[in-house]
GROMACS .gro file of C-alpha atoms in nm:
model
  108
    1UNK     CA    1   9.192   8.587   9.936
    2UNK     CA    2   9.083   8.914  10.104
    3UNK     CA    3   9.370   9.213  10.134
    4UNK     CA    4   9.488   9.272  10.469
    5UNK     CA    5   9.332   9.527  10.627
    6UNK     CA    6   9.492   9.923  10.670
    7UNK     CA    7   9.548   9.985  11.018
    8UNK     CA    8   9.619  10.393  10.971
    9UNK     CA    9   9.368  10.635  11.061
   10UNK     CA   10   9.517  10.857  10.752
   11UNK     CA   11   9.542  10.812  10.379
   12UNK     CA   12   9.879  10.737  10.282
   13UNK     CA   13  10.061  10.943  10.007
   14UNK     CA   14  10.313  10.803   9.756
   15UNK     CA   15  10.683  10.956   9.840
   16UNK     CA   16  10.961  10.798   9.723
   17UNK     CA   17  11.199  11.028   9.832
   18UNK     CA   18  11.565  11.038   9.943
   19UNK     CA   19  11.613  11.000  10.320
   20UNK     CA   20  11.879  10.944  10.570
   21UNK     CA   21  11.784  10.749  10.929
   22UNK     CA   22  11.987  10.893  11.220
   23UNK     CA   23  12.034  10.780  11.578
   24UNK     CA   24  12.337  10.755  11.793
   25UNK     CA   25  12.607  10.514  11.614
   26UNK     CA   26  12.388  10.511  11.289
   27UNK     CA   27  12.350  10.701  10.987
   28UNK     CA   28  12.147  10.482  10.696
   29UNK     CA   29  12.045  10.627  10.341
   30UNK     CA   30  11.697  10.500  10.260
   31UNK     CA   31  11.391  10.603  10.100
   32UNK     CA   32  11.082  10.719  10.219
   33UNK     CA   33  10.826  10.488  10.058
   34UNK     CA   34  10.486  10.666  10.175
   35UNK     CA   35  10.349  10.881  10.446
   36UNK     CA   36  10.019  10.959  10.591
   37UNK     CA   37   9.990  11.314  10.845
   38UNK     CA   38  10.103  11.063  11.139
   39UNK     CA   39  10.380  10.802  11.005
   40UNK     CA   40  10.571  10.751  10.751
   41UNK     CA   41  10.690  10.363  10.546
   42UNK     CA   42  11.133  10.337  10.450
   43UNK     CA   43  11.265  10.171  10.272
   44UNK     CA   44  11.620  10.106  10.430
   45UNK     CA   45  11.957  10.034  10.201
   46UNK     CA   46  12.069   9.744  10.408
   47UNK     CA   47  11.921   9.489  10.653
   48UNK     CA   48  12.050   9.627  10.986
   49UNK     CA   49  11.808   9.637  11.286
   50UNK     CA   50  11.653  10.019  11.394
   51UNK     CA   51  11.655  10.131  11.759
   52UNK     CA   52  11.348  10.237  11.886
   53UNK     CA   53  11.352  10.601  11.841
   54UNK     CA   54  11.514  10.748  11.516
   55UNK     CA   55  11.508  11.077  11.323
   56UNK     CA   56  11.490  11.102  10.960
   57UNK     CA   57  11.601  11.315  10.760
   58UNK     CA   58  11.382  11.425  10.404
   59UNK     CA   59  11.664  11.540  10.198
   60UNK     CA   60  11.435  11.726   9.974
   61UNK     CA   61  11.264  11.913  10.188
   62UNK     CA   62  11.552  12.012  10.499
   63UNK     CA   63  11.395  11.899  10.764
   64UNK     CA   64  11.457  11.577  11.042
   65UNK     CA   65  11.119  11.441  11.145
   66UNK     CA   66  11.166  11.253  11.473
   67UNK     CA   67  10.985  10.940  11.513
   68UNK     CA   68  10.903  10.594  11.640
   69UNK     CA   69  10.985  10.241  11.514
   70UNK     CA   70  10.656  10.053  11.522
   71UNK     CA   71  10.768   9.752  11.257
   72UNK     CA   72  11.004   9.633  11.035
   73UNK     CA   73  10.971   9.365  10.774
   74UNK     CA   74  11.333   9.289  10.570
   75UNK     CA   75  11.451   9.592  10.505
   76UNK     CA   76  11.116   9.807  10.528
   77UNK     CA   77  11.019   9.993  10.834
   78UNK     CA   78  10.696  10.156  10.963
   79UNK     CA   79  10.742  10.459  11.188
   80UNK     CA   80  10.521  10.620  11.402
   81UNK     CA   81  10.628  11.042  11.324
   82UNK     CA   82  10.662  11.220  11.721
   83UNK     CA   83  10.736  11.566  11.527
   84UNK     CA   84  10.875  11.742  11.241
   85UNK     CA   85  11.191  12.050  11.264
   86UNK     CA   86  11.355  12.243  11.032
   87UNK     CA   87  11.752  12.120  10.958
   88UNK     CA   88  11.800  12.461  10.741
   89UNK     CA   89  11.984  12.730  10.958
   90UNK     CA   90  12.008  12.706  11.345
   91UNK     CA   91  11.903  12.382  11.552
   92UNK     CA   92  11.876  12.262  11.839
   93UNK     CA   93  12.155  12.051  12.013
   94UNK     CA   94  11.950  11.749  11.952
   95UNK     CA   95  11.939  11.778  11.603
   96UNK     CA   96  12.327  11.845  11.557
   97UNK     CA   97  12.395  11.511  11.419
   98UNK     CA   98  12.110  11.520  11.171
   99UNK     CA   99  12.222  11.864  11.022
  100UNK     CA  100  12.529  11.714  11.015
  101UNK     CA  101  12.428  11.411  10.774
  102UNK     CA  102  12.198  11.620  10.628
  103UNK     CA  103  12.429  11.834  10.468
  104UNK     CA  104  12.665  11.540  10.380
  105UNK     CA  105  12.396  11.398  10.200
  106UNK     CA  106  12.407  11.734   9.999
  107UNK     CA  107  12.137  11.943  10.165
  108UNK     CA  108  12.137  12.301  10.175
   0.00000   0.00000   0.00000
């Protein structure tokens, strides 16, 4: 049986790193799996279904990196990153809820 084939245009690099997902009426702790320069593979703590556009939020390294839901399988999810912003200091308006669970999650 042949392996299925890679559909990113980027190598992938192991991650497994803390993470919250964040979108209006959801905050999720999961675990960021792998990432190539364009997406990024969760792994979420519970089965519950993703809207389309989340941010998520790298614990380790402050910052919420907005992005797209392209799949989910169980309770992994492929997403699809639309850009990357700082959650140390002063943010935008849009990010206000993901410095907020950012620093409940026990960033600083």
């Amino acid at each position: 049986m042949t392996p299925p084939a890679d559909r990113r245009f980027e190598p992938r690099s192991v991650a497994n790193t803390r993470a919250v997902v964040v979108a209006p009426g959801l905050e999720l702790t999961c675990q960021i799996v792998d990432h190539s320069a364009t997406g990024l593979r969760l792994r979420l703590d519970r089965n519950l279904a993703l809207p389309g556009q989340v941010q998520v939020i790298d614990i380790a390294r402050g910052v919420a990196i907005e992005s797209e839901v392209v799949w989910r399988k169980g309770q992994e999810a492929g997403l699809k990153q639309r850009g990357e912003s700082s959650l140390r200091g002063l943010v935008p308006s849009r990010l206000a809820a993901a410095r907020a669970a950012f620093l409940r999650a026990g960033g600083r």
